[in-house]
Amino acid sequence: MDTIIILYTGAFGLIFIGIAGIVLSRHLVRIIFAIGLLEAGANLLLLLATWRDGASAPIIVGGRVPALMADPVPQALVLTAIVIGVGILALALSLALRVQHAWGTLDMRAIRLRLEEEIDDAAGIEPPTSADAPAPRPTAPATREGGA
Amino acid sequence: MQRFTSALFLLGLGVLIAAIFRNMDLAASTPIVGDAINAAAAQQVGAANFVTSVVLGYRGFDTLMELTILFTAATAGGLVLGKPRGDARPDPEAGLVLRAGADLFFPLLLVVGLYIILHGHLTPGGGFQGGVILAVAFFLPLLARPGTPMSHRAVSLIEGLAGASFIVIGLLAMPEGQAFLTPLLDKGQLGSLLSAGSLPLLYIAVGLKVGSELAGLLAQLAATEASD
Amino acid sequence: MNELVLMVALPLLTAFLLPVIDRLSSLAARWIGPLVLLLTAIIGLSAWSQTGSGAITIELGNFRPPLGIDLYVDQLALLFALAVTLGTLLLWPAEGEQRLRQSTLALLLAGSGSGLALSGDLFNIYVLYELIAVVSYGLAASRGTAAGQAATLRYLIVSAFGAALALAGIALVYQATGTLNLAQLAQLAPTQLNNGQGLAAFVLMLVGFGVKAELFPVNTWVPEVYATAPARVAGLLAGVVSKLALLIIVRLLILLFPQPEALTVMLVLGILGVLTGELAAWRARDFNRMLAFSSIGQLGIMFIAFSIPGKAGVFAGLAVALHHLVVKPALFLLAQRWGGSLEHLAGVAKGSPLAAALFILLALSLIGVPPLPGFWAKLLVMIHLLEQQSSLYALGAWIIMAGAALEANYLFRVASSFYRREAAATPPAAHRTGDLAGASLLGAALAAAVFLIVPLADRIEAMAGQAADRDHYIQTVNPEPLP
């Protein structure tokens, strides 16, 4: 019972670090790594879902069937989830590379402001005067918070 | 002020996660589906590695979609990165250690990757793990000699055909009234290399697909970096 | 019925082979995508009548559920599978020099969207959702501008964050039940998910899948992506993909989460979505972002509607969703040429009277002016909201009213500027025939619906009844009892 509490603490801890990293970081690469941590936490949670102490791998070697086998389903699911994560990571890094080439920054706040400007420019809207603030945007915590 | 809001956010997040944690019944429920699969897989699918039975048999549809995600990521990555500029000057050749290492490891990695793919239905490993090793085998020479580009034509040909053959093997069961992705061929002797019906074929397709996809992605990223 | 799986498999197969086909003949590569989608649409349509009497399951790999993955085909699922296929066909996003890659992505969108609508397995839904997410990243960035790539990157971060949360929610469900099959989960839900852990799992999945459904706190990407992506892609995302994500959430809500708190969470987030979306749309000064914010508001209305318990909620929500499914892509087709500042649109009615008339028809329906279908959809939502005898639901009804007033204000402002005497200095170019034809087709469908409103409502009600019937779902899939 104690082991499982430690394992769960690890999973929830990774999720905590991941979310905190996504929300509080400003550097793009850190945010991308934080997403990886969050995914790792979710994967660990999935593996722990039907974890049983002392169960052996669900593989038959030499015709011997183990008495207590681990649940093969989460293992297959996590394999899938990891591969998905890799694909998205590669795409995120490609996008980051292009943005860095074009705008020379990886700072999320700078990117957001620049993006806003470019959209206004492309639409042919003059920058708002100080009396008339830009249109209100429903901001998620993921983008509003700045910090280290 | 900013530090204060950050601390407040962390506190709230911590409380939220702790609440979920406390609400959980940590005594896990019995894996009803997993146990049923463990009991039936040897007879229904015929692979000694039950995880493989799940990956390619019971949840083969998931695996197909997962391959498609890799393919999509590579396609989208190509769309984003575009063609590397022609005037790009590649990095200089790597030192002796890396070059000799790459030459030495290339055949070894190839053999290990293929071995892991072919034994995916018997031992831990399979198409994904082996495919990654294959991708490394083809990417390593690129690190050692950045000037010699990978053949993109070959890569895209392999990835297209490997992915298509997974679907075609799945479709082959359908004219006989069976469902998509039904395992074909004789199940054979449990635990021998030629067993588990069409599963090893699927894993070869997966391995080639994953290998070509990842190698292509890595090469594309490297080429874009070089054109910087 | 097995052949329905071709709606997923054929587009994927074609997408895999497209680079190879292109090497053989570039003409074939250009036409095979639309042709395959036409074929899969015919396959879907031919199964339509069979699903009227009762749903069907397809057991993939010939494994009985819950061991294997199954596809669940009822009229609602089939309708959305058809909608994504036909929508992709109508808004075929391939143009310019990256045509091949864009066609590949469009095919993948149709295949994965059909799969998402039909899937009957919780983890498979997650995988398909991620697939459609990756496809949409590719399409959103396909213009190749730095702004488009930055917007896509910000979208990707929100979306990956949401997907990881959804995965954690799935882990919580699996931990409580030991199964992933939706029918078996529906059997176990009243005893094993009707607790705090179940609610946590629902909220995690709501936020996760809500990213694409433009749910309130995770919709920051919407205006940025819709303003920088090609308008056809924006139309696909706002019109079709958002409804698919919504369909998933509604399915999960009906089958897995019986607790009333789940409905309240959805209601509150929906109200906030309507408020923020319509207010921001009112203040927007360019066409694309106005449409984007208005789409957030409309999806908020859908969330409010689906939070009404029972069949009534599904019926009302479905009516709004189907209406928006027709209207929003048409508006984005018009935005193909009209994107940009609203001031540039002054006096365009003289140059393109048909487009201006279409815009007014669509806008009127969006606001909910009788006798257009949008009016009946909103009326249905209002009636059922006020029936609930609860102050929160009544608040929802008032917010929808206020949102409609705002919508009327900003849409009329735009429409009246079309007919201003003095034209803008740089009037937008005329619409291409393809865009205008697509928008006209959707507008004609909307107009025809005015005369068919009673039979349509009957159909939708039957569909909603079928979808809201948990027992029918469980009996149709009939998962094998496990110890």
Coordinates of C-alpha atoms in Angstrom, one line a residue, chain B residues 11-211:
Chain B
L11 CA -1.2 27.1 -4.3
G12 CA -4.5 26.7 -6.0
L13 CA -3.2 24.1 -8.4
G14 CA -1.7 22.2 -5.5
V15 CA -4.9 22.2 -3.6
L16 CA -6.8 21.1 -6.7
I17 CA -4.5 18.2 -7.4
A18 CA -4.4 17.2 -3.7
A19 CA -8.2 17.2 -3.7
I20 CA -8.3 14.8 -6.7
F21 CA -5.6 12.6 -5.0
R22 CA -7.5 12.4 -1.7
N23 CA -10.8 11.6 -3.5
M24 CA -9.2 8.6 -5.2
D25 CA -9.8 5.1 -4.0
L26 CA -6.2 4.0 -4.3
A27 CA -7.1 0.3 -4.0
A28 CA -7.2 -0.2 -7.8
S29 CA -10.2 -1.9 -9.3
T30 CA -9.5 -5.3 -10.8
P31 CA -8.4 -5.0 -14.4
I32 CA -11.5 -6.8 -15.7
V33 CA -10.6 -6.3 -19.4
G34 CA -6.9 -6.9 -18.8
D35 CA -7.4 -10.2 -17.0
A36 CA -9.9 -11.4 -19.7
I37 CA -7.3 -10.6 -22.3
N38 CA -4.6 -12.4 -20.4
A39 CA -6.8 -15.4 -20.3
A40 CA -7.9 -15.4 -23.9
A41 CA -5.1 -13.8 -25.9
A42 CA -3.0 -16.9 -26.3
Q43 CA -5.9 -18.7 -28.0
Q44 CA -7.5 -15.7 -29.8
V45 CA -4.4 -14.0 -31.2
G46 CA -1.5 -16.4 -30.6
A47 CA 1.3 -14.1 -29.6
A48 CA 3.3 -15.0 -26.6
N49 CA 3.7 -11.3 -25.7
F50 CA 0.2 -10.2 -24.6
V51 CA 1.1 -6.6 -24.9
T52 CA 1.6 -7.2 -28.6
S53 CA -1.7 -8.9 -28.8
V54 CA -3.3 -5.8 -27.4
V55 CA -1.3 -3.4 -29.5
L56 CA -1.8 -5.1 -32.8
G57 CA -4.9 -7.3 -32.1
Y58 CA -7.4 -6.0 -29.7
R59 CA -6.5 -2.4 -30.1
G60 CA -5.0 -2.5 -33.6
F61 CA -7.2 0.4 -34.6
D62 CA -5.5 2.6 -32.0
T63 CA -2.1 1.6 -33.5
L64 CA -3.2 2.5 -37.0
M65 CA -4.3 5.9 -35.8
E66 CA -1.0 6.3 -33.9
L67 CA 1.0 5.6 -37.1
T68 CA -1.2 8.1 -38.8
I69 CA -0.4 10.7 -36.2
L70 CA 3.3 10.2 -36.8
F71 CA 2.7 10.5 -40.5
T72 CA 0.6 13.6 -40.0
A73 CA 3.3 15.2 -37.8
A74 CA 5.9 14.5 -40.5
T75 CA 3.7 15.9 -43.2
A76 CA 2.8 19.0 -41.1
G77 CA 6.4 19.4 -40.2
G78 CA 7.4 19.3 -43.8
L79 CA 4.7 21.9 -44.5
V80 CA 6.0 24.1 -41.7
L81 CA 9.8 23.8 -42.4
G82 CA 9.5 23.9 -46.1
K83 CA 12.4 23.3 -48.4
P84 CA 15.8 24.1 -46.9
R85 CA 17.5 26.9 -48.7
G86 CA 19.8 25.8 -51.5
D87 CA 22.7 28.1 -50.4
A88 CA 22.8 26.5 -47.0
R89 CA 26.3 25.6 -45.9
P90 CA 26.2 22.3 -44.0
D91 CA 28.0 21.8 -40.8
P92 CA 31.6 20.6 -41.2
E93 CA 32.3 16.9 -41.0
A94 CA 32.5 15.5 -37.5
G95 CA 35.6 14.2 -35.9
L96 CA 37.2 10.8 -36.2
V97 CA 35.5 9.3 -33.2
L98 CA 32.0 10.1 -34.4
R99 CA 32.7 9.1 -38.0
A100 CA 34.3 5.8 -37.0
G101 CA 31.5 5.2 -34.4
A102 CA 28.8 5.9 -37.0
D103 CA 30.4 3.4 -39.4
L104 CA 30.8 0.8 -36.7
F105 CA 27.3 1.2 -35.3
F106 CA 25.4 1.4 -38.5
P107 CA 25.2 -2.3 -39.2
L108 CA 24.9 -3.2 -35.5
L109 CA 21.9 -0.9 -35.1
L110 CA 20.4 -2.2 -38.2
V111 CA 20.6 -5.8 -37.0
V112 CA 19.4 -4.9 -33.5
G113 CA 16.4 -2.9 -34.8
L114 CA 15.3 -5.7 -37.2
Y115 CA 15.7 -8.3 -34.5
I116 CA 13.5 -6.3 -32.1
I117 CA 10.9 -5.7 -34.7
L118 CA 10.8 -9.4 -35.8
H119 CA 10.6 -10.7 -32.2
G120 CA 7.9 -8.2 -31.1
H121 CA 5.3 -10.9 -30.7
L122 CA 7.6 -13.0 -28.5
T123 CA 9.6 -10.7 -26.3
P124 CA 9.4 -7.1 -25.1
G125 CA 9.8 -4.7 -27.9
G126 CA 8.3 -4.5 -31.3
G127 CA 7.7 -2.2 -34.3
F128 CA 7.9 1.0 -32.4
Q129 CA 11.0 0.3 -30.4
G130 CA 12.8 -1.4 -33.3
G131 CA 11.6 1.4 -35.6
V132 CA 13.2 4.0 -33.4
I133 CA 16.5 2.1 -33.4
L134 CA 16.3 1.9 -37.2
A135 CA 15.8 5.6 -37.4
V136 CA 18.9 6.2 -35.2
A137 CA 20.9 3.9 -37.5
F138 CA 20.1 6.1 -40.5
F139 CA 20.4 9.4 -38.6
L140 CA 23.8 8.6 -37.1
P141 CA 25.7 8.9 -40.4
L142 CA 23.9 12.2 -40.9
L143 CA 25.5 13.5 -37.7
A144 CA 28.9 12.2 -38.7
R145 CA 28.8 13.6 -42.3
P146 CA 26.2 16.4 -42.4
G147 CA 27.0 17.1 -46.1
T148 CA 25.5 13.8 -47.4
P149 CA 21.8 14.3 -47.4
M150 CA 19.3 11.5 -46.8
S151 CA 17.3 10.4 -49.8
H152 CA 13.9 12.0 -49.2
R153 CA 12.4 10.1 -52.1
A154 CA 13.3 6.8 -50.6
V155 CA 12.1 7.9 -47.1
S156 CA 8.7 9.1 -48.4
L157 CA 8.3 6.0 -50.5
I158 CA 8.9 3.7 -47.6
E159 CA 6.7 5.6 -45.2
G160 CA 3.8 5.7 -47.7
L161 CA 4.0 2.0 -48.6
A162 CA 4.5 0.8 -45.1
G163 CA 1.5 2.7 -43.8
A164 CA -0.6 1.6 -46.7
S165 CA 0.3 -2.1 -46.2
F166 CA -0.9 -1.9 -42.6
I167 CA -4.3 -0.8 -43.9
V168 CA -4.3 -3.2 -46.7
I169 CA -3.6 -6.1 -44.4
G170 CA -6.5 -4.9 -42.3
L171 CA -8.7 -4.6 -45.4
L172 CA -7.9 -8.1 -46.6
A173 CA -10.2 -9.7 -44.1
M174 CA -13.2 -7.7 -45.3
P175 CA -14.2 -9.5 -48.6
E176 CA -14.8 -12.6 -46.5
G177 CA -17.3 -10.7 -44.3
Q178 CA -14.9 -10.3 -41.5
A179 CA -14.3 -6.9 -39.8
F180 CA -11.5 -4.5 -40.5
L181 CA -8.1 -5.5 -39.0
T182 CA -9.1 -9.1 -38.2
P183 CA -5.9 -11.1 -37.7
L184 CA -5.2 -13.4 -40.7
L185 CA -3.1 -16.5 -41.4
D186 CA -2.5 -19.5 -39.2
K187 CA -1.7 -18.7 -35.5
G188 CA 1.0 -21.4 -35.4
Q189 CA 2.9 -22.7 -32.3
L190 CA 2.7 -20.2 -29.4
G191 CA 6.2 -18.8 -28.8
S192 CA 7.8 -19.7 -32.1
L193 CA 9.1 -17.1 -34.5
L194 CA 6.5 -17.9 -37.2
S195 CA 3.4 -17.6 -35.1
A196 CA 0.6 -15.1 -34.3
G197 CA -0.7 -15.0 -37.8
S198 CA -0.4 -11.6 -39.5
L199 CA 0.9 -9.8 -36.4
P200 CA 4.6 -10.0 -37.3
L201 CA 3.8 -8.6 -40.8
L202 CA 2.0 -5.7 -39.2
Y203 CA 4.9 -5.1 -36.9
I204 CA 7.3 -5.0 -39.8
A205 CA 5.1 -2.4 -41.4
V206 CA 5.0 -0.5 -38.1
G207 CA 8.8 -0.7 -37.8
L208 CA 9.5 0.6 -41.3
K209 CA 6.9 3.3 -40.9
V210 CA 8.2 4.5 -37.6
G211 CA 11.8 4.3 -38.7

